[in-house]
Tab-separated table of C-alpha atoms in Angstrom:
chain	number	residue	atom	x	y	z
A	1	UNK	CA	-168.077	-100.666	173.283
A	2	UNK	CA	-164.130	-100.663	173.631
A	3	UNK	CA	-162.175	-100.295	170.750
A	4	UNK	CA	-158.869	-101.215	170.587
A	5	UNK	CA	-155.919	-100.043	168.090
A	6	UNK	CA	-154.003	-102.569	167.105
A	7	UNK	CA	-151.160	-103.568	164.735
A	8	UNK	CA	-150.750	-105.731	161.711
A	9	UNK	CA	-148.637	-107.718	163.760
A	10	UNK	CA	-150.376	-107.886	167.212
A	11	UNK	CA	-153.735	-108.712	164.853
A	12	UNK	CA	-151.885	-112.033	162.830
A	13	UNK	CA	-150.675	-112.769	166.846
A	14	UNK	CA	-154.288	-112.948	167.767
A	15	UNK	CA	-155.383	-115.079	165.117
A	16	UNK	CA	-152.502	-117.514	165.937
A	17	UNK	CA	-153.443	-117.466	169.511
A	18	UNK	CA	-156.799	-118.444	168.586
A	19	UNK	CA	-156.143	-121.300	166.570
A	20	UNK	CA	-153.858	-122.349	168.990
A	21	UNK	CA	-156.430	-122.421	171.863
A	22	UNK	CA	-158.881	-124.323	169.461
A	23	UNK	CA	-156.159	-126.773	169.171
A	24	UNK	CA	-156.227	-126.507	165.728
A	25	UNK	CA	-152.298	-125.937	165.572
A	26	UNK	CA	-149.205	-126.901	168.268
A	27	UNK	CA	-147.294	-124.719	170.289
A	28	UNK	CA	-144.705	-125.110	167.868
A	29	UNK	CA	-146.238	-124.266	164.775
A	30	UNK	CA	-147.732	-121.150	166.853
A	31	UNK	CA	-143.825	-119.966	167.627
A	32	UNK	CA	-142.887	-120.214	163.977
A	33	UNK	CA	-146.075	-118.360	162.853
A	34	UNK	CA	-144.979	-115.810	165.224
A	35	UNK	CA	-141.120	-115.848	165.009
A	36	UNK	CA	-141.230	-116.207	168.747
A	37	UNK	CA	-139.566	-118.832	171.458
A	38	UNK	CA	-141.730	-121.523	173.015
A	39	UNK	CA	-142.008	-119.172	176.273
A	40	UNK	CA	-143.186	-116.458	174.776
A	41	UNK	CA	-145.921	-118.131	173.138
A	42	UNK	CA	-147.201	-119.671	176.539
A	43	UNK	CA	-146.754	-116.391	178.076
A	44	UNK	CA	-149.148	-114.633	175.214
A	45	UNK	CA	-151.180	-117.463	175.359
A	46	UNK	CA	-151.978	-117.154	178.757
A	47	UNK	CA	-152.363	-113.262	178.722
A	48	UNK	CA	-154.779	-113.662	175.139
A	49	UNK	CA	-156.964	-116.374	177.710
A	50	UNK	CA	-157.487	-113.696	180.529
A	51	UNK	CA	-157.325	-110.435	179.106
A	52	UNK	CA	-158.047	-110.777	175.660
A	53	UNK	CA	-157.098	-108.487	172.436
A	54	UNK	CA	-155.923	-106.010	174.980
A	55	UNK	CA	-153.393	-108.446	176.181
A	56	UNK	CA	-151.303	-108.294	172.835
A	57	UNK	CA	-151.243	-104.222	172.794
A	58	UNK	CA	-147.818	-102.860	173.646
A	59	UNK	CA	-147.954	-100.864	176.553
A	60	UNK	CA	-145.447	-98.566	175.177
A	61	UNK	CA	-147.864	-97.625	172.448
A	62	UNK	CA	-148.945	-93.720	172.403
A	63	UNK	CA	-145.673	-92.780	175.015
A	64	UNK	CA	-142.465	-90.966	173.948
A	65	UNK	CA	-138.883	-93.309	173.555
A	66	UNK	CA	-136.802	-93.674	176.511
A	67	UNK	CA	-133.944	-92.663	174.143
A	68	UNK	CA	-135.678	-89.566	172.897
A	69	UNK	CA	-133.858	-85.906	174.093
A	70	UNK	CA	-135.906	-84.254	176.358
A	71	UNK	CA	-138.551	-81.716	175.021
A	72	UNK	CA	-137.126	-78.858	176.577
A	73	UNK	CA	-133.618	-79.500	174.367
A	74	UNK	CA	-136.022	-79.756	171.368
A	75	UNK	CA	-137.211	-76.280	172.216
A	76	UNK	CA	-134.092	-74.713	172.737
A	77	UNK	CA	-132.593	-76.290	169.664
A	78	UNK	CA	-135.246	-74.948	167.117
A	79	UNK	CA	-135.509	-71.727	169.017
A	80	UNK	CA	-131.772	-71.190	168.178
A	81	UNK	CA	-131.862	-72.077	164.393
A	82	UNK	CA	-135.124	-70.107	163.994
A	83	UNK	CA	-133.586	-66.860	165.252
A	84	UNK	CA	-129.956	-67.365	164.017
A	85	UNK	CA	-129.883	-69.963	161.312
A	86	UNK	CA	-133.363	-70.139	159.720
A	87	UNK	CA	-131.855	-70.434	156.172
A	88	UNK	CA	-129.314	-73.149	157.525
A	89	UNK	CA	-129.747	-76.374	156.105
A	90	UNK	CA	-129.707	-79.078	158.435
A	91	UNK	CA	-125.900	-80.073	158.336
A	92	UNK	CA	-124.710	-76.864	158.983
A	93	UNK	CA	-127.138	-75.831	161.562
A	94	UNK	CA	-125.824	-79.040	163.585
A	95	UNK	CA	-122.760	-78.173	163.401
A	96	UNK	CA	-123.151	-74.909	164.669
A	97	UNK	CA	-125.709	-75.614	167.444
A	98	UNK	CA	-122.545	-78.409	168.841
A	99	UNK	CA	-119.751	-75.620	167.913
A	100	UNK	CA	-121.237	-72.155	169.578
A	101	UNK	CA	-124.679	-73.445	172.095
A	102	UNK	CA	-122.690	-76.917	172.829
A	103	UNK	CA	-125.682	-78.531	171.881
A	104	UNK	CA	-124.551	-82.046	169.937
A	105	UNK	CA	-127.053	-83.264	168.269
A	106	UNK	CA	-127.159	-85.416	165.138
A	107	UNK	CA	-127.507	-83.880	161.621
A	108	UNK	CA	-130.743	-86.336	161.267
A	109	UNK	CA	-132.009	-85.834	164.222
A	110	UNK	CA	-131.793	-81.457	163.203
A	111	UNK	CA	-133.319	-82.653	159.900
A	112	UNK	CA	-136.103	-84.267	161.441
A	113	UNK	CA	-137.202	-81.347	164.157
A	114	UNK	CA	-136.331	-78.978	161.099
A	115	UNK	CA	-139.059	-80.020	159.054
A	116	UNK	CA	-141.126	-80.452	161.801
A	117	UNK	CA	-140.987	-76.318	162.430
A	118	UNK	CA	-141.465	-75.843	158.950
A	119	UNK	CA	-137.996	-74.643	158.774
A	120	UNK	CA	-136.663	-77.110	156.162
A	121	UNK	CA	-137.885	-79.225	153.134
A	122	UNK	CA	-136.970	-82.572	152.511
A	123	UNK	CA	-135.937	-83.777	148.830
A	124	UNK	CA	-139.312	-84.265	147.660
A	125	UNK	CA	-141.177	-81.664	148.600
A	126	UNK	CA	-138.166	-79.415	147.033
A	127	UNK	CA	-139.235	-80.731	143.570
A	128	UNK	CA	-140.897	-77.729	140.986
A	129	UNK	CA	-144.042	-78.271	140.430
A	130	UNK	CA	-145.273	-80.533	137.762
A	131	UNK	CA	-147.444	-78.539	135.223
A	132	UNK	CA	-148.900	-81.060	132.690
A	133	UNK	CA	-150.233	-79.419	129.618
A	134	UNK	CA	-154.100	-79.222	128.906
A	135	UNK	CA	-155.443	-79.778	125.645
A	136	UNK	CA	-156.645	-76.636	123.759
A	137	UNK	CA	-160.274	-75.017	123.739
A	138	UNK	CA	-162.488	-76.628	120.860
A	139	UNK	CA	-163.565	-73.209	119.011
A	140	UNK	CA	-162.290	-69.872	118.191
A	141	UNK	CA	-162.697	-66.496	120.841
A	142	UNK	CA	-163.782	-69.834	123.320
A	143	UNK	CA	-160.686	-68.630	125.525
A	144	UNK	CA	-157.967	-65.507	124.711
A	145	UNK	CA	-155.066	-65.296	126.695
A	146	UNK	CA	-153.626	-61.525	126.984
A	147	UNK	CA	-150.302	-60.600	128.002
A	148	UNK	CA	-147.654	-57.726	127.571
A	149	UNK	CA	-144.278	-58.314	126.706
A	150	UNK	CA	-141.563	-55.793	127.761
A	151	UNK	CA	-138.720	-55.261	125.617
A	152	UNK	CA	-136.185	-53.204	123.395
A	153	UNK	CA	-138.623	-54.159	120.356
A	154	UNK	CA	-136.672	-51.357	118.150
A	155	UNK	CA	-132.882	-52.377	120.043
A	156	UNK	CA	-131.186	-49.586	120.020
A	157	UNK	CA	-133.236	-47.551	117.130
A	158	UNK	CA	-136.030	-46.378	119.566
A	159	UNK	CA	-137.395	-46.457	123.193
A	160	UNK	CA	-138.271	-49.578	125.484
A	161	UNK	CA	-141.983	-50.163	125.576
A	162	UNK	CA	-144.363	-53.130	125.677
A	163	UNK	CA	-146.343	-55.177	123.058
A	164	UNK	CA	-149.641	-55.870	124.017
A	165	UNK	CA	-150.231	-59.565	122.677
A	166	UNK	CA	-154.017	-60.900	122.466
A	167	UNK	CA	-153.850	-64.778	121.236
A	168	UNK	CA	-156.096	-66.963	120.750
A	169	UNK	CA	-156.130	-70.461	123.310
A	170	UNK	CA	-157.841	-72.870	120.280
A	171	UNK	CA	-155.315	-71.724	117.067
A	172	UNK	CA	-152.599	-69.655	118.763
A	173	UNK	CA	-153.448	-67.031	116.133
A	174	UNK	CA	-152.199	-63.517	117.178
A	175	UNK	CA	-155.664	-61.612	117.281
A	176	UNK	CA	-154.688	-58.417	118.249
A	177	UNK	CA	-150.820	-56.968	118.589
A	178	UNK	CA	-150.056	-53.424	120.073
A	179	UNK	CA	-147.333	-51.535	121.083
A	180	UNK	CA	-147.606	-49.030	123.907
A	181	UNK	CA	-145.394	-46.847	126.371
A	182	UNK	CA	-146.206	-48.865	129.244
A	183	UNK	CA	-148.621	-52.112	130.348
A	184	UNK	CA	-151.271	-49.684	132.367
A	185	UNK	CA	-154.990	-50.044	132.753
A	186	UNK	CA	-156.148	-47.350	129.586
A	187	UNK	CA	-153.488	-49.015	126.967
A	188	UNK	CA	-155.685	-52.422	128.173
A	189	UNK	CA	-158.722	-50.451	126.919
A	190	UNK	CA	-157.576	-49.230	124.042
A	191	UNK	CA	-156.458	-52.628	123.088
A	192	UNK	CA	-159.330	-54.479	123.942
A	193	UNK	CA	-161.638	-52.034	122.300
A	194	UNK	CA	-160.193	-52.671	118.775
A	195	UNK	CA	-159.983	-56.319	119.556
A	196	UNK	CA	-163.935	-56.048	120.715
A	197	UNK	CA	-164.827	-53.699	117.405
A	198	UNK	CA	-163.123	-56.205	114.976
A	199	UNK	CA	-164.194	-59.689	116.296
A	200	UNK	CA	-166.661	-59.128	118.732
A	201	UNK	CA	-167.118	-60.227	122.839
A	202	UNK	CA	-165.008	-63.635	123.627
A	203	UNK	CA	-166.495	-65.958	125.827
A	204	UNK	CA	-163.245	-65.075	128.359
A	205	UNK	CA	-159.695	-63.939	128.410
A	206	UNK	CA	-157.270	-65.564	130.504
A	207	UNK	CA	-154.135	-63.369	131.561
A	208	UNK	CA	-151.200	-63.396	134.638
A	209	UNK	CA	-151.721	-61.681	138.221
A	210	UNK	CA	-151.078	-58.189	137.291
A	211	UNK	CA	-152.647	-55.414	139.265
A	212	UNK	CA	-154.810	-54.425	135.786
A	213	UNK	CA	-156.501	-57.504	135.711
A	214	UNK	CA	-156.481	-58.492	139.650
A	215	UNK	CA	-156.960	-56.843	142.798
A	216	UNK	CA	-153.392	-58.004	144.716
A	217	UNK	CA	-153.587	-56.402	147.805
A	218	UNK	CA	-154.457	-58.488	150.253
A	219	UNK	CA	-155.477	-55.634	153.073
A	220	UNK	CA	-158.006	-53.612	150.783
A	221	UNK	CA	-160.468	-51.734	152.262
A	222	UNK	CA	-163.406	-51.191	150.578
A	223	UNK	CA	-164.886	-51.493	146.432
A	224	UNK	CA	-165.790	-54.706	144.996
A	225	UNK	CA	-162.626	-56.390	144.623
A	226	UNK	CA	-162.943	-55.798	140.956
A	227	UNK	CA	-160.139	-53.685	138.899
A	228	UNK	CA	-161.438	-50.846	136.803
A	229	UNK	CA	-160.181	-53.424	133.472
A	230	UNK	CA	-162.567	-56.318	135.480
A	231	UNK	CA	-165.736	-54.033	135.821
A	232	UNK	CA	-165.132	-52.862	132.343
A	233	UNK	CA	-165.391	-56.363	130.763
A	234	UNK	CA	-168.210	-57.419	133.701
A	235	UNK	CA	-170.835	-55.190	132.255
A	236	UNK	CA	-169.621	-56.061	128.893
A	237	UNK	CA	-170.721	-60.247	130.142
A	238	UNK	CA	-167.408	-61.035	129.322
A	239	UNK	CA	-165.499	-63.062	132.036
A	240	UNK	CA	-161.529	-62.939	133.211
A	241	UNK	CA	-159.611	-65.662	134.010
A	242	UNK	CA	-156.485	-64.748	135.923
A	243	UNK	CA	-153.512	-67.838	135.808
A	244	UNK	CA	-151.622	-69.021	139.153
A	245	UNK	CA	-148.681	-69.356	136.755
A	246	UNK	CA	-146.830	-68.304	133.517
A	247	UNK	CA	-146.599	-72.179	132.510
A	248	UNK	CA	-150.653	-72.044	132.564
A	249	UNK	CA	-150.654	-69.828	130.187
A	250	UNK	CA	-147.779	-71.581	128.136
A	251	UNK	CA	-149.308	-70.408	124.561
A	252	UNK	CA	-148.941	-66.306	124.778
A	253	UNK	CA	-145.735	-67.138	126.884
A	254	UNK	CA	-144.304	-68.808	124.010
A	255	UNK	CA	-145.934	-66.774	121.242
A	256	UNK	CA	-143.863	-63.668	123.500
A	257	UNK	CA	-140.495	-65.367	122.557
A	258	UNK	CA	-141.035	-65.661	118.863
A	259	UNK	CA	-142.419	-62.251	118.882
A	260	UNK	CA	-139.140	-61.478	121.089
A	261	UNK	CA	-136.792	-63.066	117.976
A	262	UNK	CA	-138.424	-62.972	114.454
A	263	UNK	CA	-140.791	-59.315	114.714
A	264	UNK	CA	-137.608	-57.981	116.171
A	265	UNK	CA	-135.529	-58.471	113.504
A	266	UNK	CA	-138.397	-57.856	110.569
A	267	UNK	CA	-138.996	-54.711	112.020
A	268	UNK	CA	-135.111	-54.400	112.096
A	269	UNK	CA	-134.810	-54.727	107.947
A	270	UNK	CA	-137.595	-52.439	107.763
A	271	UNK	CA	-135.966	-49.547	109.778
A	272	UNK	CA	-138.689	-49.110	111.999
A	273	UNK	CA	-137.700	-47.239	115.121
A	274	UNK	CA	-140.871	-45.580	116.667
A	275	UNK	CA	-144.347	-47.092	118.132
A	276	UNK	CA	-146.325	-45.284	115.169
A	277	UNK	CA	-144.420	-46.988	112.519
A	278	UNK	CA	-144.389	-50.310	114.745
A	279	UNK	CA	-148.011	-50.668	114.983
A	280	UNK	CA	-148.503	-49.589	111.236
A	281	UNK	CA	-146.246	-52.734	111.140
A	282	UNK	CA	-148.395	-55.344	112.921
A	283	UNK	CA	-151.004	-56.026	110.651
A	284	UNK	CA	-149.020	-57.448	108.052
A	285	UNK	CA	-146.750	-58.909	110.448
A	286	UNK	CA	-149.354	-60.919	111.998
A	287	UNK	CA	-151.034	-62.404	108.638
A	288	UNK	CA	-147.589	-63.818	107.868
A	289	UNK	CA	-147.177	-65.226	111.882
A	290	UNK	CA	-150.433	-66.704	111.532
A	291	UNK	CA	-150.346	-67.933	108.124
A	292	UNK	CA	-147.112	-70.115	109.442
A	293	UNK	CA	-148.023	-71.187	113.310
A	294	UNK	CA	-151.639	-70.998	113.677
A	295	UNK	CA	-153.570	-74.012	113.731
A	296	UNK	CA	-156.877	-75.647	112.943
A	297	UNK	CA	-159.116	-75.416	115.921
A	298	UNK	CA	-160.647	-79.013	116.786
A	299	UNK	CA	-164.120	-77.169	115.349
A	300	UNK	CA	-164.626	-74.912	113.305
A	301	UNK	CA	-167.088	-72.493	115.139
A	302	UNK	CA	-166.236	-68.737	115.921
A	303	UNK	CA	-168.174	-67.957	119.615
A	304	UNK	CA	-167.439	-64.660	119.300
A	305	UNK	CA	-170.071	-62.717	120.343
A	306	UNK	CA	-171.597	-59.764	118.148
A	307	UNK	CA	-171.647	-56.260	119.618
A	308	UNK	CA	-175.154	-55.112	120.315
A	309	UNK	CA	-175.785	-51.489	119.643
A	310	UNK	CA	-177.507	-49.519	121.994
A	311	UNK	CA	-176.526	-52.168	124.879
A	312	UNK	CA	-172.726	-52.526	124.655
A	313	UNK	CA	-171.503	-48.715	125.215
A	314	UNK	CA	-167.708	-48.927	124.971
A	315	UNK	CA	-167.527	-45.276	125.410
A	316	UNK	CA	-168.863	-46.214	129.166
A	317	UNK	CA	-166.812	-49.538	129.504
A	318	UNK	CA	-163.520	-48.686	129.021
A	319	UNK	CA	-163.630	-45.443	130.838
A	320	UNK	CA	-162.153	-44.519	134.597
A	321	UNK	CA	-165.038	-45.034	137.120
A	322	UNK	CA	-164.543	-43.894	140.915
A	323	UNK	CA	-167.441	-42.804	143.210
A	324	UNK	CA	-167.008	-39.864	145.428
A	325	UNK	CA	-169.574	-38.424	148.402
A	326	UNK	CA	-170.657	-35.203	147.929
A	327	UNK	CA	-170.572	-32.720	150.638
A	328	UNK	CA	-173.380	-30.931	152.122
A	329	UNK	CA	-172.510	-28.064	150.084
A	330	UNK	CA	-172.801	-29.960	146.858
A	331	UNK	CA	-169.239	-30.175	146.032
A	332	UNK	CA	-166.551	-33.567	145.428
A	333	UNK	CA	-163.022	-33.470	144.836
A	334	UNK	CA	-161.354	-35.747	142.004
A	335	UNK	CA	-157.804	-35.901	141.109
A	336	UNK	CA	-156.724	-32.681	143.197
A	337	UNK	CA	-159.584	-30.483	142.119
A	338	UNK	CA	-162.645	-29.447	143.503
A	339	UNK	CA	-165.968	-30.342	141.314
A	340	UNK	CA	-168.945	-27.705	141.958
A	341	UNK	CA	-172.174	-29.391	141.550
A	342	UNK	CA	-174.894	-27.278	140.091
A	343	UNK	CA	-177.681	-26.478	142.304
A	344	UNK	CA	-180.203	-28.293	140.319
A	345	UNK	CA	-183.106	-30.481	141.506
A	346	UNK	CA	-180.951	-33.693	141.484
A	347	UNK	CA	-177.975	-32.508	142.904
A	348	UNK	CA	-179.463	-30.616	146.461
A	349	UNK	CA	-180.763	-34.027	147.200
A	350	UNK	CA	-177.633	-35.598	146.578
A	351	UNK	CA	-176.185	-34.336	150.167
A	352	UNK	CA	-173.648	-37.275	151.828
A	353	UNK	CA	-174.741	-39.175	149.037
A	354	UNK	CA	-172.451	-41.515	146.637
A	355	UNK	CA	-171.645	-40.191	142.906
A	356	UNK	CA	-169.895	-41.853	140.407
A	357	UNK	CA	-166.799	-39.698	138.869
A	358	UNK	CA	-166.647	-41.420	135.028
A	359	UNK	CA	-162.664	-40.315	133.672
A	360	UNK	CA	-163.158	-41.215	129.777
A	361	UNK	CA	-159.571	-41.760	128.144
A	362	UNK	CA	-159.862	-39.075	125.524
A	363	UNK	CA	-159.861	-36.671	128.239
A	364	UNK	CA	-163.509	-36.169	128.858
A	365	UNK	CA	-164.980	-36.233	132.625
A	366	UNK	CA	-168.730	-36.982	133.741
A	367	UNK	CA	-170.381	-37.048	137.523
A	368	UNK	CA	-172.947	-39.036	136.918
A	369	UNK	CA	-175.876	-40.429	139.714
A	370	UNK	CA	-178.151	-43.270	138.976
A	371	UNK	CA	-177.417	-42.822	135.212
A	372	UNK	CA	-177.433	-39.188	134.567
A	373	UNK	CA	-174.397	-36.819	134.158
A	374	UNK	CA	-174.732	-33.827	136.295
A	375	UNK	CA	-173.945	-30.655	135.452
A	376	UNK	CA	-170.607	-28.953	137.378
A	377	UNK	CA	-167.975	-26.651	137.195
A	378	UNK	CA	-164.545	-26.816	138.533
A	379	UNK	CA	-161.841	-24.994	140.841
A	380	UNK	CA	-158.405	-26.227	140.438
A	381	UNK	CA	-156.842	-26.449	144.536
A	382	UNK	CA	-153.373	-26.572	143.128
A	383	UNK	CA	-151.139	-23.011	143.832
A	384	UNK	CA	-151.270	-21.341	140.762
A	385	UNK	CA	-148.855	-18.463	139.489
A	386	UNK	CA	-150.054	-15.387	139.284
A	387	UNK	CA	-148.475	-14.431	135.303
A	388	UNK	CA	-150.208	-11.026	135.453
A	389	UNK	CA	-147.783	-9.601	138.183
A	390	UNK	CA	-145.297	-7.365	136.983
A	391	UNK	CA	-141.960	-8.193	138.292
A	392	UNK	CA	-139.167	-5.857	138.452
A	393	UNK	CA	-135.763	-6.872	136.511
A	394	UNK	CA	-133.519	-7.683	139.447
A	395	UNK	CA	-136.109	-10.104	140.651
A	396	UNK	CA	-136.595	-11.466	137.694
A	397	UNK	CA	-134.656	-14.599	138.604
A	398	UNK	CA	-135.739	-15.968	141.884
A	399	UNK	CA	-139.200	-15.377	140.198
A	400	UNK	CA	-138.537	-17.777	137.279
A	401	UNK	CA	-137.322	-19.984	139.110
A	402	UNK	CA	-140.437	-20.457	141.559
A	403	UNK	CA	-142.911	-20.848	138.640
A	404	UNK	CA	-140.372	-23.417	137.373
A	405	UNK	CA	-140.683	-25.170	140.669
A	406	UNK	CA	-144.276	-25.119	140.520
A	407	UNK	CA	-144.394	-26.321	137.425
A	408	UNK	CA	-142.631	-29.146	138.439
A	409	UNK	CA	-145.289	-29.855	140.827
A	410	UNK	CA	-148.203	-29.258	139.252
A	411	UNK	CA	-147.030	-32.073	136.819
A	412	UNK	CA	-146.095	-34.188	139.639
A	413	UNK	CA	-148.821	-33.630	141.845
A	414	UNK	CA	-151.860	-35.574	139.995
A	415	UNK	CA	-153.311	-38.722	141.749
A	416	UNK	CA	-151.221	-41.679	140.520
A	417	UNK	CA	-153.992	-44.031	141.144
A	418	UNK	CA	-156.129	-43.054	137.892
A	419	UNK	CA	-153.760	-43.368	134.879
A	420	UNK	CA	-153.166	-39.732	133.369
A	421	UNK	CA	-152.873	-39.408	129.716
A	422	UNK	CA	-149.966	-37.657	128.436
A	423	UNK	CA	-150.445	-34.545	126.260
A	424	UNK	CA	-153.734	-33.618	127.317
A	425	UNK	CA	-154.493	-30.627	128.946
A	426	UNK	CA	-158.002	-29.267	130.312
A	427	UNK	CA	-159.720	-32.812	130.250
A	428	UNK	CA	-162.063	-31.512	132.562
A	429	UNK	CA	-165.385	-30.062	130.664
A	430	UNK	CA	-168.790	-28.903	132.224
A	431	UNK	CA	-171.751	-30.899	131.040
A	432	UNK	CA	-175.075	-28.855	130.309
């Protein structure tokens, strides 16, 4: 079977044709139906009787123009604007390609190959992004969108930090508001363990891209793809929904820029000028904000999710979890130092085997395997300063000012990758 691709126009031809040869019309009817002379309706006429359908294809169907610039030009052309001009807009490039390659072509013509390459965007396809809104979730802790909000909350009374803002998607009712020095993976867990110990487990939260809540390098080698924030709420059964944009998550966006204007200036009247007193603030704060902008939700259920005792261990959630391989001679380093496994029964068989490393954020550290903490102790690798030397007077200087330098990178030299805390020292304790 042949097919042939054919036109609107070369199809209504062929049904003229064929009345025509069924004498069912004139020749003159046929060349008005058609919009073509007398001549040329014999002349189809006779082509439609020998060759058929095929007869009314154009043959110049499927080949390039006569009048079209030779592919080579093309080339060169968008070879030229991609190297020199690739954030030229169509005009422009023209008139450079004629002034300095003495290549004239015509500013549509650039436009056309332009978007061809992918180096230009016609009108429409330059238009934002339409982002309709969506209704809200039907019941309380169904959906809480979490966010943190940079700012000078206290102006110029006290230092920049962020507000941690938990709201919820069915009321916009602040749940949970916190200020801390910085938007990093432990301030997430603080946060979200109050918010978990005074409502209970939401069905999800819904937050942004950041690197606490999603995994954003595209090259990563190795883990799970989860972040340690992600895990933590995973064996929790609680899910996280990140947004592909701020306008998706429109109602803590918002609730950021009141926060931004009217807890600014009540904390303002108040004098408050340090995070203590601003989170002793919040609580009252928030019955007032939600007492004038929350609304009803469309039913009146909270799906909040009671915390089971024995089965949901925050203590274990919201702590740092990395595993480690331990070396034939039972040791594993962590954050600079060097971890001594015990020689117990457990631990010789744990040779080249996987650990788990379990950083808790009030300082405490665990190496646990298959669910039980093993006993260690540690040796701190970093060069230490012998303060027992005796030092003679006239040295006294250079010898300061080495143990100053030291200093300076022993503080420095921790593993950014694990958030420290600040002012805690000796974190590290020996289980057993």
């Amino acid at each position: 079977m042949t097919v042939i691709a054919m036109s609107r126009t070369e199809i209504d031809r062929m049904s003229v044709l064929q009345d025509l040869a069924a004498s069912r019309i004139k020749v003159a009817e046929a060349a008005a139906l058609m919009s073509l002379g007398r001549r040329q309706v014999f002349r189809l006429a006779k082509a439609y009787s020998q060759q058929g359908a095929e007869a009314l294809v154009s043959r110049r169907r499927g080949r390039p123009s006569n009048r079209c610039y030779p592919s080579g030009l093309r080339t060169a052309a968008i070879g030229i604007i991609r190297e020199r001009y690739p954030d030229f807009g169509p005009t422009l490039a023209a008139e450079k390609l004629a002034e300095l390659h003495d290549i004239h072509l015509a500013r549509e013509t650039v436009r056309q190959w332009m978007i061809t390459a992918g180096l230009w965007k016609d009108r429409r396809a330059r238009l934002k992004a339409v982002h309709q809104p969506r209704y809200r979730r039907d019941c309380l802790g169904e959906l809480i969108q979490i966010d943190g909000s940079e700012h000078w909350w206290f102006e110029g009374r006290g230092p920049r930090c962020t507000l941690l803002v938990y709201i919820d998607d069915a009321t916009s009712r602040l749940m949970h508001l916190q200020f801390v020095e910085s938007e990093s993976t432990f301030d997430y867990f603080a946060a979200t363990r109050a918010y978990l110990e005074r409502y209970g487990k939401p069905v999800a939260f819904y937050s942004d891209k950041h690197g606490v809540f999603r995994v954003n390098k595209k090259d990563a080698i190795g883990g799970d793809g989860m972040t340690q924030f992600g895990r933590a709420l995973h064996a929790l059964n609680i899910d996280i929904i990140c947004a592909n944009s701020s306008q998706a998550k429109g109602r803590v966006e918002r609730a950021n820029g009141t926060l931004q204007d009217r807890l600014v200036k009540e904390m303002r009247l108040s004098g408050i000028d340090t995070i203590a007193a601003g989170n002793a603030f919040l609580p009252a704060f928030m019955e007032q904000y939600n007492a004038r902008f929350a609304k009803a939700p469309f039913e009146d259920r909270d799906v909040h999710r009671t915390l089971v005792v024995g089965h949901d261990d925050l203590d274990d959630a919201f702590a740092w979890k990395e595993e480690r391989t331990v070396s034939v001679n039972l040791t594993l380093q962590y954050d600079q130092v060097l971890f001594i496994l015990e020689p117990t029964g457990i631990a010789r068989s744990l040779a080249r085997k996987r650990v788990t490393v379990v950083d808790y954020p009030d300082g405490r550290l665990a190496i646990r395997f298959n669910g039980v903490d093993l006993p260690y102790r540690t040796f701190d690798k970093r060069p230490q300063v012998n303060q027992a030397v005796i030092v003679e007077n006239k040295r006294l200087g250079p010898i300061l000012a080495y143990i100053a330098e030291q200093q300076k990178q022993l503080d420095m030299s921790r593993s950014a990758k694990a958030p420290r805390r600040r002012g805690q020292k000796n974190h590290m304790f020996k289980v057993g």
